[in-house]
Amino acid sequence: MPGSPKQPPKGPLSGIRVLELARILAGPWAGQILADLGADVIKVERAGAGDDTRAWGPPFVPAADGSHLSAAYFHSANRGKRSIEVDFNSPEGQAVVKKLAARSDVLIENFKVGGLKKFGLDYESLAPLNPRLVYCSVTGFGQDGPAAPRAGYDLMAQGIGGLMGLTGTGDGEPMRCGVAVSDIFSGVYSAVGILAALVRRQTTGKGGYVDTALVDSTVGVLSFQALNFLVSGEIPKRIGNTHPNLVPYQVFPVADGQVIIATGNDGQFIKLCGILGEPQLAQVEAYKDNKGRLAHRTELVDRISALTSQRKRDELLEKLDNAGIPAGPINNLEQVFADPQVVHRGMKLALKSDAAKGGTIPGIRTPIMLDKMPMASDRPAPRLGEHTAEILREIE
């Protein structure tokens, strides 16, 4: 009707129902991506306790009544979902989940291998009830192999999968990434696998089984480092913030802090030397191409560091940007969310919630834009069992 408020367009997965039997991070991350894309994601939580991460605080999201709305950690991976409390150990609870599975397009779970079989909620039990169901299992090590029965956590996956062996300085201990990247990549790959199975279902009419694992996902993102090893046979060393294939490509000191300079070709290196006031440096025979710069990394980095340390950060970054040389600051999170580009792209969300102190709960959108529209649900993470009665009415 003319004059009516414009409604936001429905997401591309509108009409798809996802049943999430997952907790912690990897499985819920996949569910949140699907929710942001418009799916109706029903999160099944243990009665009285819910997802473990509801208690993983402080900090907790403050409630309007002076209590709290679960830990910030929980809210990072559960936006856009509905919550139902179910007792898996009771026949009644198992019946509820089976009814939901029979009416769902997707099921996501991250129990240990075989953990849902005793409840009759494994793929082999549910597929005959709903042949169109896309069933995704997220585990530490996958559904088969000698390590399949083991529990898996992100820190273990980063270590076993080789990521920690590449991260840190040569004279320090191996380091994990500052966020749970093995969990998060497993969630992303799970979402990709689910979407592929849904597309295939349009042709075959049948669902399928998606098997993703934290260690698989970690090995899968080793990318050029893995190929460097497989081609050369040489085990990569931990080299801090430097790059194994490019020089100069690292953190450099400036008079008031540090900057990142990331040259990717000879032309950029020539421009860099000019900006630093030493154009003749680019004409040194040993530095004329990347192969030579790699072979003389230490001496070249020392010479560039001596030059950058005389410059102020913002002045140098402006000159590098104007010359088309990739460079940037090293931001803390306060600076991240004040960055004009991050602000412009709307990465920080403020989700309306009457239950929250101040009326909103913060979030970070899924970094997908579709037809210039950000893919982010406007619904905050649910309170435990918030939609139990509503969902039970739907399946009765």
Coordinates of C-alpha atoms in Angstrom, one line a residue:
M1 CA 0.0 0.0 0.0
P2 CA 1.2 3.6 -0.7
G3 CA 2.7 5.1 2.3
S4 CA 3.3 1.8 4.1
P5 CA 6.8 1.4 5.6
K6 CA 9.1 -0.5 3.3
Q7 CA 9.8 -4.0 4.5
P8 CA 13.3 -5.4 4.1
P9 CA 13.6 -8.0 1.4
K10 CA 13.6 -11.6 2.5
G11 CA 16.9 -13.4 2.5
P12 CA 17.7 -15.9 -0.3
L13 CA 17.2 -18.9 2.1
S14 CA 13.7 -17.7 3.1
G15 CA 11.5 -20.8 3.4
I16 CA 14.4 -23.1 4.4
R17 CA 14.2 -24.5 7.9
V18 CA 17.4 -25.5 9.7
L19 CA 17.4 -27.6 12.8
E20 CA 20.5 -26.9 14.9
L21 CA 21.6 -29.6 17.4
A22 CA 25.0 -27.9 17.8
R23 CA 26.7 -25.9 20.5
I24 CA 30.0 -24.0 21.2
L25 CA 31.2 -22.4 17.9
A26 CA 31.7 -24.4 14.7
G27 CA 28.2 -25.8 14.3
P28 CA 26.5 -22.6 15.5
W29 CA 28.6 -20.5 13.2
A30 CA 27.3 -22.4 10.2
G31 CA 23.7 -22.0 11.6
Q32 CA 24.2 -18.2 12.0
I33 CA 25.4 -17.9 8.4
L34 CA 22.3 -19.6 7.2
A35 CA 20.1 -17.5 9.5
D36 CA 21.7 -14.3 8.1
L37 CA 20.9 -15.6 4.6
G38 CA 17.2 -15.8 5.6
A39 CA 16.8 -19.4 6.9
D40 CA 14.6 -20.2 9.9
V41 CA 17.1 -21.7 12.3
I42 CA 15.7 -23.6 15.3
K43 CA 18.3 -24.1 17.9
V44 CA 17.7 -27.1 20.1
E45 CA 19.2 -26.6 23.6
R46 CA 19.5 -28.7 26.7
A47 CA 16.7 -28.0 29.1
G48 CA 17.8 -25.8 32.0
A49 CA 21.3 -25.2 30.7
G50 CA 21.4 -24.5 27.0
D51 CA 24.5 -24.0 24.8
D52 CA 27.6 -24.2 26.9
T53 CA 28.8 -20.8 25.7
R54 CA 25.8 -19.1 27.4
A55 CA 28.0 -19.3 30.5
W56 CA 31.3 -18.4 28.8
G57 CA 31.7 -15.0 30.4
P58 CA 32.3 -12.4 31.5
P59 CA 31.5 -10.3 29.6
F60 CA 27.8 -10.9 29.6
V61 CA 25.2 -8.9 27.7
P62 CA 23.4 -6.8 30.3
A63 CA 19.6 -7.1 30.5
A64 CA 17.1 -4.3 31.1
D65 CA 16.1 -5.9 34.4
G66 CA 19.6 -5.9 35.9
S67 CA 20.4 -9.5 35.1
H68 CA 22.1 -10.7 31.9
L69 CA 21.2 -12.2 28.6
S70 CA 24.1 -14.8 28.4
A71 CA 27.7 -14.3 27.5
A72 CA 28.9 -12.2 24.7
Y73 CA 30.6 -15.4 23.3
F74 CA 27.1 -17.0 22.8
H75 CA 25.8 -13.9 21.0
S76 CA 28.7 -14.0 18.6
A77 CA 27.4 -17.2 16.9
N78 CA 23.7 -17.4 17.5
R79 CA 22.1 -14.3 15.9
G80 CA 18.8 -14.8 14.0
K81 CA 17.8 -18.1 15.6
R82 CA 14.9 -19.4 17.6
S83 CA 15.5 -21.4 20.8
I84 CA 13.6 -24.5 22.1
E85 CA 14.5 -26.4 25.2
V86 CA 14.5 -30.2 24.9
D87 CA 15.6 -33.0 27.1
F88 CA 17.4 -35.4 24.7
N89 CA 17.3 -38.2 27.3
S90 CA 13.6 -38.4 27.5
P91 CA 11.4 -40.2 24.8
E92 CA 9.3 -37.1 24.7
G93 CA 12.2 -34.9 23.9
Q94 CA 13.5 -37.2 21.2
A95 CA 10.0 -37.3 19.7
V96 CA 10.0 -33.5 19.5
V97 CA 13.4 -33.5 17.7
K98 CA 12.3 -36.2 15.3
K99 CA 9.1 -34.2 14.4
L100 CA 11.2 -31.1 13.8
A101 CA 13.7 -33.1 11.7
A102 CA 10.8 -34.4 9.6
R103 CA 9.8 -30.9 8.9
S104 CA 13.2 -29.4 8.3
D105 CA 15.4 -29.0 5.2
V106 CA 18.7 -29.0 7.1
L107 CA 20.0 -30.5 10.3
I108 CA 23.4 -29.4 11.9
E109 CA 25.0 -31.3 14.7
N110 CA 28.4 -31.4 16.3
F111 CA 28.2 -34.4 18.7
K112 CA 31.0 -36.9 18.8
V113 CA 30.9 -39.5 16.1
G114 CA 27.9 -41.8 16.8
G115 CA 26.8 -39.6 19.7
L116 CA 23.2 -39.1 18.4
K117 CA 22.7 -42.7 17.4
K118 CA 21.5 -43.8 20.8
F119 CA 18.8 -41.1 20.6
G120 CA 17.7 -42.2 17.1
L121 CA 18.8 -38.8 15.8
D122 CA 21.7 -39.9 13.5
Y123 CA 21.5 -39.5 9.8
E124 CA 20.7 -43.2 9.1
S125 CA 17.7 -43.0 11.5
L126 CA 16.3 -39.7 10.2
A127 CA 16.9 -40.0 6.5
P128 CA 14.1 -42.5 6.0
L129 CA 11.7 -40.1 7.8
N130 CA 12.8 -37.2 5.6
P131 CA 14.6 -38.2 2.4
R132 CA 15.0 -34.5 1.5
L133 CA 17.0 -33.7 4.7
V134 CA 20.5 -32.3 4.3
Y135 CA 22.3 -33.5 7.5
C136 CA 25.6 -31.9 8.4
S137 CA 27.9 -33.4 11.1
V138 CA 30.7 -31.2 12.4
T139 CA 33.4 -33.0 14.4
G140 CA 37.0 -32.6 15.4
F141 CA 38.4 -35.3 13.1
G142 CA 35.7 -36.4 10.7
Q143 CA 33.4 -39.5 10.6
D144 CA 36.1 -42.0 9.8
G145 CA 39.8 -42.7 10.3
P146 CA 41.9 -43.6 13.4
A147 CA 41.2 -40.3 15.2
A148 CA 37.4 -40.1 14.4
P149 CA 36.2 -41.1 18.0
R150 CA 38.3 -38.4 19.6
A151 CA 36.8 -35.1 20.9
G152 CA 38.3 -32.1 19.1
Y153 CA 38.7 -28.5 20.1
D154 CA 39.9 -25.5 18.1
L155 CA 43.3 -25.3 19.9
M156 CA 44.0 -28.9 19.2
A157 CA 43.0 -28.5 15.5
Q158 CA 45.3 -25.5 15.1
G159 CA 48.1 -27.6 16.4
I160 CA 47.4 -30.9 14.7
G161 CA 46.5 -29.2 11.4
G162 CA 49.8 -27.3 11.2
L163 CA 48.6 -23.8 11.7
M164 CA 50.4 -23.3 15.0
G165 CA 53.6 -24.6 13.5
L166 CA 53.5 -21.7 11.0
T167 CA 52.5 -19.0 13.5
G168 CA 54.9 -17.1 15.8
T169 CA 58.5 -16.2 15.8
G170 CA 61.4 -18.6 15.2
D171 CA 62.8 -18.1 18.7
G172 CA 59.4 -18.3 20.5
E173 CA 56.8 -21.0 21.0
P174 CA 54.2 -21.9 18.3
M175 CA 51.2 -19.6 18.6
R176 CA 47.5 -20.1 17.9
C177 CA 45.6 -17.5 16.0
G178 CA 43.9 -14.9 18.2
V179 CA 40.4 -16.2 17.2
A180 CA 39.2 -19.7 16.9
V181 CA 39.9 -20.0 13.2
S182 CA 39.6 -23.8 13.0
D183 CA 36.1 -23.6 14.4
I184 CA 35.1 -20.7 12.3
F185 CA 36.4 -22.1 9.0
S186 CA 34.7 -25.4 9.8
G187 CA 31.5 -23.4 10.2
V188 CA 32.0 -21.7 6.9
Y189 CA 32.8 -24.9 5.0
S190 CA 29.8 -26.5 6.6
A191 CA 27.6 -23.8 5.3
V192 CA 29.1 -24.1 1.8
G193 CA 28.6 -27.9 1.9
I194 CA 25.0 -27.5 3.1
L195 CA 24.2 -24.9 0.3
A196 CA 25.8 -27.3 -2.3
A197 CA 23.6 -30.2 -1.1
L198 CA 20.5 -27.9 -1.2
V199 CA 21.3 -27.0 -4.8
R200 CA 21.8 -30.6 -5.7
R201 CA 18.5 -31.5 -4.1
Q202 CA 16.7 -29.3 -6.6
T203 CA 17.8 -31.8 -9.3
T204 CA 17.7 -35.1 -7.4
G205 CA 14.9 -34.5 -4.9
K206 CA 17.1 -36.0 -2.2
G207 CA 19.1 -34.6 0.6
G208 CA 22.5 -35.9 1.7
Y209 CA 25.1 -36.1 4.3
V210 CA 27.7 -33.4 4.9
D211 CA 30.8 -34.4 6.9
T212 CA 33.1 -31.5 8.0
A213 CA 36.0 -31.6 10.5
L214 CA 38.1 -29.1 12.4
V215 CA 41.4 -30.7 11.4
D216 CA 40.3 -31.1 7.8
S217 CA 39.3 -27.4 7.7
T218 CA 42.6 -26.3 9.3
V219 CA 44.7 -28.4 6.8
G220 CA 42.4 -27.1 4.0
V221 CA 43.3 -23.4 4.7
L222 CA 47.1 -24.0 4.7
S223 CA 46.9 -22.9 1.1
F224 CA 50.3 -21.7 -0.4
Q225 CA 52.2 -22.8 2.7
A226 CA 51.1 -26.4 2.2
L227 CA 52.0 -26.2 -1.5
N228 CA 55.4 -24.6 -0.7
F229 CA 56.1 -27.7 1.4
L230 CA 54.6 -30.3 -1.0
V231 CA 56.6 -28.8 -3.9
S232 CA 59.9 -28.2 -2.2
G233 CA 59.9 -30.8 0.6
E234 CA 61.1 -28.1 3.0
I235 CA 59.2 -27.6 6.2
P236 CA 58.2 -23.9 6.6
K237 CA 59.7 -22.1 9.6
R238 CA 57.9 -19.7 11.9
I239 CA 58.9 -16.3 10.7
G240 CA 56.5 -14.0 12.6
N241 CA 54.9 -11.3 10.5
T242 CA 57.1 -11.7 7.5
H243 CA 56.0 -13.5 4.3
P244 CA 57.6 -16.8 3.1
N245 CA 57.4 -15.8 -0.5
L246 CA 57.6 -12.0 -0.6
V247 CA 60.0 -9.3 0.6
P248 CA 59.4 -6.6 1.9
Y249 CA 56.0 -7.8 3.2
Q250 CA 55.8 -7.4 7.0
V251 CA 55.5 -5.1 9.9
F252 CA 58.0 -2.2 10.0
P253 CA 58.8 0.3 12.8
V254 CA 57.9 4.0 12.5
A255 CA 58.7 6.9 14.8
D256 CA 55.3 6.6 16.6
G257 CA 54.5 2.9 16.4
Q258 CA 54.4 0.3 13.6
V259 CA 52.9 -0.1 10.1
I260 CA 52.3 -2.9 7.7
I261 CA 54.0 -2.6 4.3
A262 CA 53.1 -5.4 1.8
T263 CA 54.8 -5.0 -1.6
G264 CA 53.7 -7.6 -4.1
N265 CA 55.9 -6.8 -7.2
D266 CA 59.0 -5.0 -8.3
G267 CA 57.2 -1.9 -9.3
Q268 CA 55.8 -1.4 -5.9
F269 CA 59.3 -2.0 -4.4
I270 CA 60.8 0.7 -6.6
K271 CA 58.1 3.2 -5.5
L272 CA 58.6 2.3 -1.9
C273 CA 62.3 3.1 -2.1
G274 CA 61.5 6.4 -3.6
I275 CA 59.0 7.3 -0.9
L276 CA 61.6 6.4 1.7
G277 CA 64.1 8.7 0.1
E278 CA 66.5 6.0 -1.1
P279 CA 65.5 5.4 -4.8
Q280 CA 69.0 3.9 -5.4
L281 CA 68.1 1.0 -3.1
A282 CA 65.9 -0.4 -5.8
Q283 CA 68.8 -0.5 -8.2
V284 CA 71.0 -2.7 -6.0
E285 CA 71.5 -5.8 -8.1
A286 CA 70.6 -8.1 -5.1
Y287 CA 67.3 -6.4 -4.6
K288 CA 66.1 -5.9 -8.2
D289 CA 63.7 -8.9 -8.2
N290 CA 61.8 -10.8 -5.5
K291 CA 64.1 -13.9 -5.7
G292 CA 67.0 -11.7 -4.8
R293 CA 65.1 -9.9 -2.1
L294 CA 64.2 -13.2 -0.5
A295 CA 67.8 -14.3 -0.6
H296 CA 68.9 -11.1 1.1
R297 CA 65.9 -10.7 3.4
T298 CA 67.7 -9.8 6.6
E299 CA 69.9 -7.1 5.3
L300 CA 67.2 -5.5 3.2
V301 CA 64.7 -5.5 6.0
D302 CA 67.2 -3.8 8.3
R303 CA 67.9 -1.1 5.7
I304 CA 64.2 -0.4 5.1
S305 CA 63.5 -0.5 8.9
A306 CA 66.1 2.2 9.4
L307 CA 64.3 4.4 6.9
T308 CA 60.7 3.8 8.1
S309 CA 61.7 4.4 11.7
Q310 CA 62.4 8.0 10.8
R311 CA 58.8 8.6 9.5
K312 CA 55.5 9.3 11.3
R313 CA 52.9 6.6 10.8
D314 CA 50.1 8.6 9.3
E315 CA 52.4 10.6 7.0
L316 CA 54.0 7.5 5.7
L317 CA 50.8 5.6 5.2
E318 CA 49.3 8.5 3.2
K319 CA 52.2 8.6 0.9
L320 CA 52.2 4.8 0.4
D321 CA 48.4 4.8 -0.3
N322 CA 48.8 7.6 -2.8
A323 CA 51.4 5.6 -4.6
G324 CA 49.3 2.4 -4.7
I325 CA 51.5 0.5 -2.3
P326 CA 49.5 -1.8 0.0
A327 CA 50.0 -0.6 3.6
G328 CA 48.1 0.0 6.7
P329 CA 48.0 0.4 10.5
I330 CA 47.7 -2.3 13.1
N331 CA 44.5 -1.5 14.8
N332 CA 43.1 -2.6 18.2
L333 CA 39.4 -3.4 18.2
E334 CA 38.4 0.1 19.3
Q335 CA 40.2 1.4 16.3
V336 CA 38.7 -1.3 14.0
F337 CA 35.1 -0.2 14.8
A338 CA 36.0 3.4 14.4
D339 CA 37.7 2.9 11.0
P340 CA 35.7 4.8 8.3
Q341 CA 35.6 1.8 5.9
V342 CA 34.4 -0.6 8.6
V343 CA 31.8 1.9 9.6
H344 CA 30.7 2.5 6.0
R345 CA 30.3 -1.2 5.4
G346 CA 28.1 -1.6 8.4
M347 CA 30.1 -4.5 10.0
K348 CA 28.9 -3.5 13.5
L349 CA 25.3 -4.3 14.2
A350 CA 22.9 -2.9 16.8
L351 CA 20.1 -5.5 17.1
K352 CA 16.9 -4.3 18.7
S353 CA 16.0 -6.1 21.9
D354 CA 13.5 -5.0 24.5
A355 CA 15.1 -7.4 27.0
A356 CA 18.5 -5.8 26.7
K357 CA 19.8 -2.8 28.7
G358 CA 19.7 0.2 26.3
G359 CA 17.4 -1.7 23.9
T360 CA 20.0 -3.1 21.6
I361 CA 22.6 -6.0 21.5
P362 CA 25.7 -5.6 19.4
G363 CA 26.8 -8.0 16.7
I364 CA 29.1 -8.5 13.7
R365 CA 27.4 -9.1 10.4
T366 CA 28.2 -12.0 8.1
P367 CA 30.5 -10.4 5.5
I368 CA 28.3 -11.1 2.5
M369 CA 26.6 -8.4 0.4
L370 CA 24.0 -9.6 -2.1
D371 CA 22.6 -7.1 -4.6
K372 CA 24.0 -4.3 -2.4
M373 CA 22.1 -5.6 0.7
P374 CA 24.1 -6.8 3.7
M375 CA 23.2 -10.4 4.7
A376 CA 22.5 -10.1 8.4
S377 CA 19.5 -11.1 10.4
D378 CA 17.9 -8.3 12.5
R379 CA 17.0 -10.8 15.2
P380 CA 19.4 -11.0 18.2
A381 CA 20.5 -14.3 19.7
P382 CA 17.5 -15.9 21.5
R383 CA 17.1 -16.3 25.2
L384 CA 17.1 -19.9 26.4
G385 CA 13.8 -21.6 25.4
E386 CA 12.4 -18.3 24.2
H387 CA 10.5 -19.9 21.4
T388 CA 9.7 -23.3 22.9
A389 CA 5.9 -22.8 23.0
E390 CA 5.8 -21.2 19.6
I391 CA 7.8 -24.1 18.0
L392 CA 5.8 -26.8 19.7
R393 CA 2.6 -25.3 18.4
E394 CA 4.0 -25.4 14.9
I395 CA 4.8 -29.1 15.0
E396 CA 1.6 -30.1 16.7

